[in-house]
Structures are given as structure tokens and as C-alpha cells.
Amino acid sequence: MIGFYGGLTASIVILSLFMGAGSHAARPAALGEALRVHGVLGPRFRRFAAAVLPFAEGALGAVGAAVLLTGHQRGLQAVLAVGTALFGLYAGYTRHVLALGRGGPCGCSRQDVPLSRWVTRRAVALAGLALAGAVIAGAGPVRLSAAELITLMLAASACTVLLWSLPAAMHEPTAASVHLPTRATVHQPTETTVHRTAEGVSTRWTSPPAL
């Protein structure tokens, strides 16, 4: 079963890379705008990161899929090692932005998902999966039967979607409900109810520092 678990962790990482690249391709300006709002990188580094990161995710995902399907052990280890560094870098960056008390969109989704500790935790989880996959792949090549391959792909797809949706699922956007007066002759003050996020944050983008 070493091949199955190695293939599972590798598949989750590779699918996550494809989802990241696809999200950036769907909204090309979102990443650059998010980096600008974060206010950590200079203009040149922002433009460089916004252009290079989506390409790096897509290229790494494509190479990872190729070596996984061909059973190239060394190649799979190399892809997962680079994936560990990439997701670890993203986790460190988001942790640093949150530690500075700055919010903004995460820039990693087709939706307006704010930067939060759940974005950092997702990146940490993906970095851990990539590292575990690299270690497991080093113990032996990935050889699966047809039934194992089908099970692996279904499990990897489900886990990837759930993991990728975690920040959006844990975010409760602000909302306001206005109660109008019941009588025309009586003026009652408008009551506004603000629904806060799970962390108690009432603004649209701001999230508390990651723990």
C-alpha cells in the first residue's frame, strides 16, 4: 500500500497546483491586486510574483502529473520537494501578512475570499502532504492496480476539493439587515445586525493574525 498512499498525497498536491493555476488564469488581475493590498512586496516584486507564480503552479502540476503517470520515482520526488517549498513559502508569506495585522483578498480563488488563518493552514497542510509524498515515494515506486487507481483518483479529487474550499467554507461574510418602521407615523431607529466571521472579525477583508 506504499504506492497507494504515495500516489494519494502526490495527487492531492498536483491537483491543488492545477486548481491554483486555474484560479489565477480565471482572474489574471486578482493575484496582483491581492499582493498590492497586502502591502508587503514592492511594485517590481509584485509584478514578478503575479506573473511567475501561476506559471510555476501550472508547469509544476503538469510535470508532476507526467511523472506520476509514468511512475518516475526520482522525478516525482523532485516535483513534491519543489511543491513543499512553494506551499511552505506561501504559508510563510500569508502568516507574515496576518502577523502585520493586514488583511485583503487571498488572491488564490475565483471568489472574493479574504486572507485568514485558514489560508495559511491550508498551505501548511499542502506543504506537509507534499513532504510526506516525497518521503513515501522514496520508499518505492508507485505501482497501482486498476481498482486502486480508480479509488486513488476519487479520493484525491474529493480531498483536494474539500481542502481547497476550506478558507471559503470557514469565512462568514458580513451582512446587514435593516428593519423598517412598522407604522408610518412612528419613526424607529434602524437596527443593523452585523454577522461576524468565526474569528469575530466584522470587516470584509480583515482577519486576525494566524496562531
XYZ file of C-alpha atoms in Angstrom:
211
model
C 0.000 0.000 0.000
C 3.011 2.345 -0.021
C 2.326 3.045 -3.666
C -1.301 3.951 -2.928
C -0.583 6.442 -0.147
C 2.320 7.930 -2.040
C 0.126 8.343 -5.082
C -2.687 9.811 -2.967
C -0.560 12.530 -1.387
C 1.109 13.294 -4.725
C -2.252 13.502 -6.496
C -3.671 15.925 -3.930
C -0.642 18.187 -4.308
C -0.718 18.036 -8.109
C -4.460 18.701 -8.300
C -4.048 21.612 -5.886
C -1.377 23.078 -8.148
C -3.741 22.815 -11.099
C -6.549 24.426 -9.117
C -4.290 27.287 -8.105
C -3.142 27.847 -11.672
C -6.718 27.633 -12.932
C -7.947 30.156 -10.379
C -5.250 32.620 -11.374
C -5.968 32.068 -15.059
C -9.678 32.731 -14.493
C -8.904 36.051 -12.771
C -5.492 37.213 -14.010
C -5.549 40.512 -12.100
C -6.663 39.053 -8.765
C -3.231 37.949 -7.549
C -1.532 41.237 -8.372
C -4.333 43.187 -6.688
C -4.140 40.972 -3.597
C -0.388 41.474 -3.329
C -0.881 45.234 -3.651
C -3.453 45.259 -0.843
C -1.200 43.169 1.394
C 1.424 45.904 1.120
C 4.430 43.665 1.763
C 6.167 43.445 -1.624
C 7.396 46.327 -3.727
C 5.896 47.062 -7.166
C 8.575 45.135 -9.075
C 8.321 42.072 -6.849
C 4.532 42.205 -7.045
C 4.565 42.159 -10.833
C 7.179 39.405 -10.856
C 5.251 37.236 -8.381
C 1.921 37.802 -10.127
C 3.422 36.677 -13.435
C 5.641 33.816 -12.259
C 3.592 32.065 -9.578
C 0.634 30.987 -11.778
C 3.042 29.751 -14.451
C 5.108 27.885 -11.838
C 1.991 26.203 -10.424
C 0.769 25.106 -13.837
C 4.169 23.886 -15.019
C 4.878 22.036 -11.776
C 1.439 20.428 -11.868
C 1.914 19.292 -15.476
C 5.346 17.803 -14.761
C 4.014 16.168 -11.601
C 1.126 14.554 -13.475
C 3.512 13.251 -16.140
C 5.971 11.671 -13.702
C 3.144 10.254 -11.577
C 1.536 8.537 -14.557
C 4.860 7.186 -15.814
C 5.956 6.051 -12.346
C 9.207 8.045 -12.437
C 10.252 7.876 -8.802
C 13.050 10.458 -8.809
C 11.037 12.885 -10.869
C 8.057 12.587 -8.531
C 10.275 13.208 -5.518
C 11.712 16.319 -7.160
C 8.265 17.705 -8.020
C 6.992 17.096 -4.497
C 10.096 18.680 -2.990
C 9.542 21.817 -5.073
C 5.852 21.705 -4.123
C 6.827 21.562 -0.446
C 8.955 24.686 -0.876
C 6.253 26.504 -2.870
C 3.435 25.845 -0.418
C 5.764 26.468 2.515
C 6.679 29.846 1.006
C 3.017 30.707 0.604
C 2.282 29.672 4.194
C 5.125 31.837 5.476
C 4.027 34.807 3.379
C 0.399 34.687 4.489
C 1.462 34.180 8.106
C 3.689 37.258 7.847
C 0.919 39.388 6.325
C -1.506 38.376 9.062
C 1.109 38.958 11.754
C 1.438 42.550 10.492
C -2.297 42.979 11.033
C -3.051 43.461 7.361
C -5.964 41.920 5.528
C -7.033 41.773 1.925
C -8.136 39.079 -0.504
C -6.145 35.875 -0.593
C -5.679 36.123 -4.375
C -5.985 32.352 -4.649
C -9.624 31.908 -5.559
C -12.114 32.878 -8.242
C -14.235 34.235 -5.382
C -13.534 37.132 -3.039
C -12.096 35.031 -0.233
C -10.287 37.091 2.436
C -6.850 36.263 3.721
C -7.203 34.404 7.014
C -5.510 31.839 9.177
C -7.351 29.159 7.208
C -5.470 30.149 4.068
C -2.231 29.705 5.997
C -3.346 26.385 7.431
C -4.310 25.106 4.006
C -0.870 25.998 2.678
C 0.765 24.269 5.659
C -1.361 21.166 5.065
C -0.415 21.074 1.376
C 3.262 21.544 2.218
C 3.005 18.671 4.689
C 1.300 16.451 2.127
C 3.961 17.252 -0.461
C 6.742 16.451 2.017
C 5.049 13.209 3.083
C 4.552 12.249 -0.552
C 8.223 12.839 -1.304
C 9.271 10.644 1.621
C 6.813 7.867 0.736
C 7.762 7.990 -2.942
C 11.380 7.476 -1.936
C 10.479 4.145 -0.328
C 9.365 2.613 -3.604
C 7.797 3.317 -6.998
C 4.110 3.999 -7.378
C 2.559 0.828 -8.813
C -1.215 0.534 -8.645
C -3.823 -1.845 -9.943
C -6.807 -0.542 -11.915
C -9.082 -0.685 -8.858
C -6.524 1.101 -6.690
C -6.040 3.751 -9.351
C -9.775 4.474 -9.546
C -10.037 4.626 -5.756
C -6.995 6.888 -5.582
C -8.338 9.352 -8.135
C -11.744 9.566 -6.455
C -10.205 10.028 -3.019
C -7.662 12.560 -4.259
C -10.311 14.604 -6.086
C -12.605 14.711 -3.050
C -9.794 15.599 -0.632
C -8.457 18.301 -2.941
C -11.837 19.986 -3.368
C -12.507 19.904 0.380
C -9.054 21.211 1.250
C -9.142 23.925 -1.406
C -12.608 25.070 -0.257
C -11.589 25.276 3.410
C -10.867 29.048 3.608
C -14.095 29.936 1.805
C -16.105 27.481 3.909
C -14.744 28.913 7.167
C -15.385 32.515 6.144
C -18.719 34.118 7.003
C -19.095 37.359 5.019
C -20.525 40.431 6.662
C -24.171 41.131 6.154
C -26.599 43.771 7.321
C -30.327 43.506 7.776
C -32.435 46.666 8.083
C -35.789 46.619 9.892
C -38.186 49.223 8.534
C -40.685 51.026 10.814
C -43.993 49.210 11.236
C -46.031 52.399 11.344
C -45.822 55.427 9.085
C -46.347 57.871 12.000
C -43.736 56.363 14.274
C -40.096 56.680 13.329
C -37.985 53.962 14.860
C -34.213 53.850 14.573
C -32.882 51.460 12.017
C -31.324 48.362 13.508
C -28.341 46.896 11.781
C -27.170 43.419 12.531
C -23.616 42.614 11.561
C -22.732 38.975 11.210
C -19.136 38.461 12.137
C -16.767 35.801 10.976
C -15.960 32.765 13.084
C -12.962 34.678 14.473
C -15.124 37.683 15.421
C -13.993 39.985 12.611
C -16.650 42.335 11.270
C -14.843 43.890 8.317
C -14.931 42.463 4.826
C -11.273 41.619 4.386
C -9.564 41.841 7.766
C -8.743 38.612 9.562
C -6.913 38.121 12.871
C -3.278 37.055 12.925
C -2.752 33.344 12.396
C -1.942 31.411 15.526
